[in-house]
Amino acid sequence: MKTYRKTDFPVSDVRRFIEPGPIVLVSSHWKGENNIMTMGWHMIMEFSPSLIGCYIWQNNHSFEMVRRSRECVINVPTEDLIRTVIGIGNSSGADIDKFAQFGLTAEPATEVKAPLIKECYANFECRLADARLVKKYSLFVWEVVKAHVAERPRFPRTVHYRGDGRFMISGREVSYRRYFKPEML
Amino acid sequence: MKTYRKTDFPVSDVRRFIEPGPIVLVSSHWKGENNIMTMGWHMIMEFSPSLIGCYIWQNNHSFEMVRRSRECVINVPTEDLIRTVIGIGNSSGADIDKFAQFGLTAEPATEVKAPLIKECYANFECRLADARLVKKYSLFVWEVVKAHVAERPRFPRTVHYRGDGRFMISGREVSYRRYFKPEML
């Protein structure tokens, strides 16, 4: 098997290799105001209930909005929105209306007051499930209570941030289903 | 901007769209025994200290090994190891020696007793930083204390599990550095 010549690597930069997740846009609503933030740090934690852990920094304008409303929508953008994703990350909801500024459409959700972003491929309506690690790690555990996903394309080109201004665009899809034990699927 | 026609989607299947992270192999050592497990659910939680949150199910043989030793190595495999990754996930360290079974090389780490997997592109030596959410969510918060990364290729083809036997292979790399506010990099 293939092996590699390796060097020491700064531990603070390991995100480059495992951050992997698609960049998502978190939309929120609190006291009549909508907002959007760009988020790269999240993980699936359970299927049923459907739990997602998310890092939302306390300095983000969205932090208090999601903490107080205990709701958000996680929206999955595709490659065509990459400049918008960066623009949303560069700006603050304290200064601008991000839906207006970036020409995005706020659609009503069904289970939460936070809006869906119509231009995103998928929208996951979330309610706060656990706030125990918010104070120490800015980690919110969300339960997805409703999911909306585009019918096509089947495999969207998602955008995966590697830090330092670089992105990986999702590549080809392969099935190895036949190699899995059925109970592992 | 592009919009999409959407359908309701099972909330328990949202992993397909955001699980995104590269599949990693977690190696561990406890009482003279080495083991490896395949892991798909993890997230970066901090740069410095370098923290990674990981879901390790209590029924995995590795669960007690990492919980007791309070150490592990997170190894990043590339596309050439995809069959090995599946084989490791299909089997249990309670039954077999996975290094021997899959022809992998256990190399000594520098800061922990868990071994590095030589055939993997990157190896992150970890110590347990927080076990508060282990009982309820199987969530371990690890601190990366030492990182080893291959010098080339610069952009490895990593393997991103979508559930149901399907993987996304990492695609092209693009830089949008010029669009970021410097403090956002």
Coordinates of C-alpha atoms in Angstrom, one line a residue:
Chain A
M1 CA 0.0 0.0 0.0
K2 CA 1.0 3.6 -0.5
T3 CA 2.8 5.4 2.2
Y4 CA 3.8 9.0 2.6
R5 CA 6.7 11.1 3.6
K6 CA 5.5 13.4 6.4
T7 CA 6.4 16.5 8.1
D8 CA 5.4 18.0 11.4
F9 CA 2.4 20.2 10.9
P10 CA 0.9 23.0 13.0
V11 CA -1.8 21.5 15.2
S12 CA -3.8 24.7 14.8
D13 CA -4.1 24.1 11.1
V14 CA -5.4 20.6 11.0
R15 CA -8.8 22.0 9.8
R16 CA -7.3 22.0 6.3
F17 CA -7.6 18.2 6.3
I18 CA -10.7 17.5 8.2
E19 CA -12.9 20.5 8.3
P20 CA -14.5 19.0 5.3
G21 CA -18.1 19.8 5.8
P22 CA -19.9 21.9 3.3
I23 CA -20.1 25.5 4.2
V24 CA -23.7 26.2 5.3
L25 CA -25.7 29.4 5.9
V26 CA -27.5 29.7 9.2
S27 CA -30.6 31.9 9.1
S28 CA -32.2 33.2 12.2
H29 CA -35.1 35.4 13.4
W30 CA -35.4 37.4 16.6
K31 CA -37.6 40.3 17.5
G32 CA -38.6 41.1 13.9
E33 CA -35.1 40.8 12.5
N34 CA -33.8 38.1 10.1
N35 CA -30.1 37.4 9.8
I36 CA -27.7 35.0 8.1
M37 CA -24.3 33.7 9.0
T38 CA -21.7 31.5 7.2
M39 CA -20.8 28.4 9.2
G40 CA -18.2 25.8 8.6
W41 CA -18.0 23.8 11.8
H42 CA -20.8 21.3 12.3
M43 CA -21.3 17.6 12.7
I44 CA -24.1 15.0 12.5
M45 CA -24.6 13.6 16.1
E46 CA -27.6 11.4 15.7
F47 CA -30.2 10.2 13.1
S48 CA -33.3 10.0 15.2
P49 CA -33.8 12.4 16.7
S50 CA -31.9 14.2 13.9
L51 CA -29.1 16.1 15.8
I52 CA -26.5 18.4 14.4
G53 CA -23.7 20.0 16.5
C54 CA -22.7 23.5 15.4
Y55 CA -20.0 25.9 16.5
I56 CA -21.4 29.5 16.5
W57 CA -19.0 32.0 17.9
Q58 CA -20.3 34.4 20.6
N59 CA -19.1 37.4 18.6
N60 CA -21.3 36.6 15.7
H61 CA -24.4 38.8 15.6
S62 CA -26.4 35.5 15.1
F63 CA -25.2 34.1 18.4
E64 CA -27.7 35.9 20.6
M65 CA -30.4 35.6 18.0
V66 CA -30.2 31.8 17.9
R67 CA -29.5 31.5 21.6
R68 CA -32.6 33.5 22.6
S69 CA -35.0 32.2 19.9
R70 CA -33.7 28.6 20.3
E71 CA -34.3 28.1 16.6
C72 CA -32.4 28.4 13.3
V73 CA -32.4 27.1 9.7
I74 CA -29.3 25.4 8.3
N75 CA -29.2 26.1 4.6
V76 CA -26.9 24.3 2.2
P77 CA -25.6 26.6 -0.6
T78 CA -24.0 25.3 -3.8
E79 CA -20.9 26.5 -5.8
D80 CA -22.8 29.2 -7.6
L81 CA -23.3 31.0 -4.3
I82 CA -19.6 31.0 -3.3
R83 CA -19.2 34.8 -3.5
T84 CA -22.4 35.3 -1.5
V85 CA -21.2 32.9 1.1
I86 CA -17.9 34.9 1.5
G87 CA -19.8 38.2 1.5
I88 CA -22.1 37.0 4.3
G89 CA -19.1 35.9 6.3
N90 CA -17.3 39.2 5.7
S91 CA -20.2 41.3 7.1
S92 CA -22.3 41.6 10.2
G93 CA -26.1 41.5 10.7
A94 CA -25.5 44.3 13.2
D95 CA -24.8 46.6 10.2
I96 CA -26.9 45.3 7.3
D97 CA -29.9 43.3 6.3
K98 CA -28.2 40.4 4.7
F99 CA -31.2 39.1 2.8
A100 CA -31.5 42.6 1.1
Q101 CA -27.8 43.1 0.7
F102 CA -27.2 39.8 -1.0
G103 CA -30.4 39.5 -2.9
L104 CA -31.6 36.4 -1.1
T105 CA -35.2 35.4 -0.6
A106 CA -36.5 34.7 2.9
E107 CA -39.2 32.0 2.7
P108 CA -41.4 31.1 5.6
A109 CA -40.4 27.9 7.4
T110 CA -43.1 25.5 8.7
E111 CA -41.9 24.7 12.2
V112 CA -39.7 27.7 13.2
K113 CA -39.8 31.5 12.7
A114 CA -36.3 31.6 11.2
P115 CA -36.6 31.9 7.4
L116 CA -35.5 29.4 4.7
I117 CA -33.1 30.8 2.1
K118 CA -34.8 30.0 -1.1
E119 CA -31.6 30.1 -3.2
C120 CA -30.0 27.3 -1.2
Y121 CA -30.2 23.6 -2.3
A122 CA -31.4 22.3 1.1
N123 CA -33.0 23.9 4.2
F124 CA -33.1 22.2 7.6
E125 CA -35.4 23.7 10.2
C126 CA -33.8 23.3 13.7
R127 CA -34.8 23.7 17.3
L128 CA -32.2 23.9 20.1
A129 CA -31.8 20.5 21.8
D130 CA -28.9 21.1 24.1
A131 CA -27.1 24.3 25.2
R132 CA -24.7 22.7 27.8
L133 CA -21.6 23.3 25.8
V134 CA -22.5 26.8 24.5
K135 CA -20.7 28.7 27.2
K136 CA -17.4 26.8 27.0
Y137 CA -17.2 25.8 23.4
S138 CA -19.9 27.8 21.5
L139 CA -21.3 24.4 20.6
F140 CA -25.1 24.3 20.0
V141 CA -26.8 20.9 19.6
W142 CA -29.7 21.3 17.2
E143 CA -32.6 19.0 16.3
V144 CA -33.6 19.1 12.7
V145 CA -37.4 19.1 12.9
K146 CA -38.1 19.6 9.1
A147 CA -36.0 19.2 6.0
H148 CA -36.5 20.6 2.5
V149 CA -34.2 19.3 -0.2
A150 CA -34.1 20.1 -4.0
E151 CA -35.3 17.4 -6.3
R152 CA -32.3 17.9 -8.6
P153 CA -29.5 17.9 -9.3
R154 CA -29.1 14.7 -7.3
F155 CA -25.6 15.5 -6.3
P156 CA -25.1 19.3 -5.8
R157 CA -21.7 20.9 -6.0
T158 CA -21.2 21.9 -2.4
V159 CA -18.4 24.1 -1.1
H160 CA -16.0 22.9 1.6
Y161 CA -13.9 25.5 3.3
R162 CA -10.2 24.6 4.1
G163 CA -9.2 27.9 5.7
D164 CA -6.9 30.6 4.3
G165 CA -9.5 31.5 1.6
R166 CA -9.4 28.1 -0.1
F167 CA -12.3 25.8 -0.8
M168 CA -12.7 22.3 -2.0
I169 CA -15.6 21.7 -4.4
S170 CA -17.4 18.4 -3.9
G171 CA -16.2 15.9 -6.5
R172 CA -17.6 12.7 -8.0
E173 CA -20.0 10.3 -6.3
V174 CA -19.3 6.6 -6.0
S175 CA -21.3 3.7 -4.5
Y176 CA -19.5 0.9 -2.6
R177 CA -22.8 -0.4 -1.2
R178 CA -22.0 -4.0 -2.2
Y179 CA -19.0 -4.0 0.2
F180 CA -21.0 -3.0 3.3
K181 CA -22.4 -5.4 5.8
P182 CA -26.2 -4.7 5.6
E183 CA -26.3 -3.5 9.3
M184 CA -23.6 -0.9 8.5
L185 CA -25.7 0.9 5.9
Chain B
M1 CA -30.0 33.7 -8.7
K2 CA -30.8 30.0 -9.1
T3 CA -33.6 28.6 -7.0
Y4 CA -34.7 25.0 -6.6
R5 CA -37.9 23.0 -6.5
K6 CA -37.9 21.2 -3.2
T7 CA -39.6 18.3 -1.5
D8 CA -39.9 17.3 2.1
F9 CA -37.0 15.1 3.1
P10 CA -36.7 12.7 6.0
V11 CA -34.9 14.6 8.8
S12 CA -33.0 11.5 9.8
D13 CA -31.3 11.5 6.4
V14 CA -29.9 15.0 6.3
R15 CA -26.4 13.5 6.8
R16 CA -26.4 13.0 3.0
F17 CA -26.0 16.7 2.6
I18 CA -23.9 17.9 5.5
E19 CA -22.0 14.9 6.8
P20 CA -19.3 16.0 4.5
G21 CA -16.2 15.5 6.5
P22 CA -13.6 13.1 5.3
I23 CA -13.9 9.6 6.7
V24 CA -11.1 9.2 9.2
L25 CA -9.6 6.1 10.9
V26 CA -9.3 6.4 14.7
S27 CA -6.4 4.3 16.1
S28 CA -6.2 3.5 19.8
H29 CA -4.1 1.6 22.3
W30 CA -5.2 0.1 25.6
K31 CA -3.6 -2.7 27.7
G32 CA -1.2 -3.9 25.0
E33 CA -3.8 -3.9 22.3
N34 CA -4.1 -1.7 19.2
N35 CA -7.3 -1.1 17.4
I36 CA -8.8 1.0 14.5
M37 CA -12.3 2.2 13.8
T38 CA -13.8 4.1 10.9
M39 CA -15.4 7.4 11.9
G40 CA -17.4 9.9 9.9
W41 CA -18.8 12.3 12.5
H42 CA -16.4 14.9 13.7
M43 CA -15.9 18.7 13.7
I44 CA -13.3 21.3 14.3
M45 CA -14.1 23.2 17.5
E46 CA -11.2 25.4 18.1
F47 CA -7.8 26.3 16.6
S48 CA -5.7 26.9 19.7
P49 CA -5.9 24.7 21.6
S50 CA -6.6 22.5 18.5
L51 CA -9.9 20.8 19.4
I52 CA -11.9 18.2 17.4
G53 CA -15.3 16.9 18.5
C54 CA -15.9 13.2 17.6
Y55 CA -18.8 10.9 17.8
I56 CA -17.7 7.4 18.9
W57 CA -20.5 5.0 19.5
Q58 CA -20.5 3.1 22.8
N59 CA -20.9 -0.2 21.0
N60 CA -17.7 0.2 19.1
H61 CA -14.8 -1.8 20.6
S62 CA -12.7 1.4 20.4
F63 CA -15.1 3.2 22.7
E64 CA -13.8 1.8 26.0
M65 CA -10.2 1.9 24.7
V66 CA -10.2 5.6 24.0
R67 CA -12.4 6.4 27.0
R68 CA -9.9 4.6 29.4
S69 CA -6.7 5.6 27.7
R70 CA -7.9 9.2 27.1
E71 CA -5.9 9.1 23.9
C72 CA -6.3 8.3 20.2
V73 CA -4.8 9.2 16.8
I74 CA -7.1 10.5 14.1
N75 CA -5.7 9.3 10.7
V76 CA -6.9 10.7 7.3
P77 CA -7.0 8.0 4.6
T78 CA -7.2 8.8 0.9
E79 CA -9.3 7.3 -1.9
D80 CA -6.9 4.3 -2.5
L81 CA -7.8 3.1 1.0
I82 CA -11.6 3.1 0.5
R83 CA -12.0 -0.7 0.6
T84 CA -9.8 -0.8 3.7
V85 CA -12.0 1.9 5.3
I86 CA -15.1 -0.1 4.6
G87 CA -13.5 -3.4 5.9
I88 CA -12.5 -1.7 9.1
G89 CA -16.0 -0.4 9.6
N90 CA -17.5 -3.9 8.9
S91 CA -15.4 -5.6 11.5
S92 CA -14.7 -5.4 15.3
G93 CA -11.5 -5.2 17.2
A94 CA -13.0 -7.6 19.6
D95 CA -12.6 -10.3 16.9
I96 CA -9.5 -9.4 14.9
D97 CA -6.3 -7.4 15.0
K98 CA -7.2 -4.8 12.4
F99 CA -3.6 -3.8 11.6
A100 CA -2.7 -7.4 10.7
Q101 CA -6.0 -8.1 9.0
F102 CA -5.8 -5.1 6.7
G103 CA -2.0 -5.0 6.2
L104 CA -1.6 -1.6 7.9
T105 CA 1.5 -0.4 9.6
A106 CA 1.4 0.8 13.2
E107 CA 4.0 3.5 13.7
P108 CA 4.9 4.9 17.2
A109 CA 3.4 8.3 17.9
T110 CA 5.4 10.9 19.8
E111 CA 2.9 12.2 22.4
V112 CA 0.5 9.3 22.8
K113 CA 0.6 5.5 23.0
A114 CA -2.0 5.0 20.3
P115 CA -0.2 4.2 17.0
L116 CA -0.1 6.2 13.8
I117 CA -1.4 4.4 10.7
K118 CA 1.6 4.8 8.3
E119 CA -0.5 4.4 5.1
C120 CA -2.7 7.4 5.9
Y121 CA -2.0 10.8 4.5
A122 CA -2.2 12.6 7.8
N123 CA -2.1 11.6 11.5
F124 CA -3.3 13.7 14.4
E125 CA -2.2 12.6 17.9
C126 CA -5.0 13.5 20.4
R127 CA -5.6 13.7 24.1
L128 CA -9.0 13.8 25.7
A129 CA -10.0 17.4 26.5
D130 CA -13.6 17.0 27.6
A131 CA -15.8 14.0 28.3
R132 CA -18.9 15.8 29.5
L133 CA -21.1 14.8 26.5
V134 CA -19.8 11.3 26.2
K135 CA -22.5 9.7 28.2
K136 CA -25.5 11.4 26.5
Y137 CA -24.2 11.9 23.0
S138 CA -21.0 9.8 22.6
L139 CA -19.3 13.1 21.9
F140 CA -15.5 13.2 22.8
V141 CA -13.7 16.5 22.6
W142 CA -10.1 15.8 21.7
E143 CA -7.1 18.1 21.7
V144 CA -4.7 17.5 18.8
V145 CA -1.2 17.7 20.5
K146 CA 0.9 16.7 17.5
A147 CA 0.1 16.6 13.7
H148 CA 1.9 14.7 10.9
V149 CA 1.0 15.5 7.3
A150 CA 2.3 14.2 4.0
E151 CA 4.3 16.7 2.0
R152 CA 2.6 15.7 -1.2
P153 CA 0.2 15.5 -2.9
R154 CA -0.8 19.0 -1.7
F155 CA -4.5 18.1 -2.1
P156 CA -5.2 14.5 -1.3
R157 CA -8.3 12.8 -2.6
T158 CA -10.2 12.3 0.6
V159 CA -13.3 10.2 1.0
H160 CA -16.6 11.7 2.3
Y161 CA -19.3 9.3 3.4
R162 CA -22.9 10.2 2.5
G163 CA -24.6 7.1 4.1
D164 CA -26.2 4.2 2.2
G165 CA -22.8 3.0 0.9
R166 CA -22.1 6.1 -1.1
F167 CA -19.1 8.4 -0.9
M168 CA -18.2 11.8 -2.4
I169 CA -14.6 12.0 -3.4
S170 CA -13.0 15.4 -2.8
G171 CA -13.0 17.5 -6.0
R172 CA -11.1 20.5 -7.2
E173 CA -9.5 23.2 -5.0
V174 CA -10.1 26.9 -5.6
S175 CA -8.8 30.0 -3.9
Y176 CA -11.0 33.0 -3.2
R177 CA -8.5 34.5 -0.8
R178 CA -8.8 37.9 -2.5
Y179 CA -12.5 38.2 -1.6
F180 CA -12.0 37.7 2.2
K181 CA -11.6 40.5 4.7
P182 CA -8.1 39.9 6.1
E183 CA -9.4 39.2 9.6
M184 CA -11.6 36.5 8.3
L185 CA -8.8 34.4 6.9

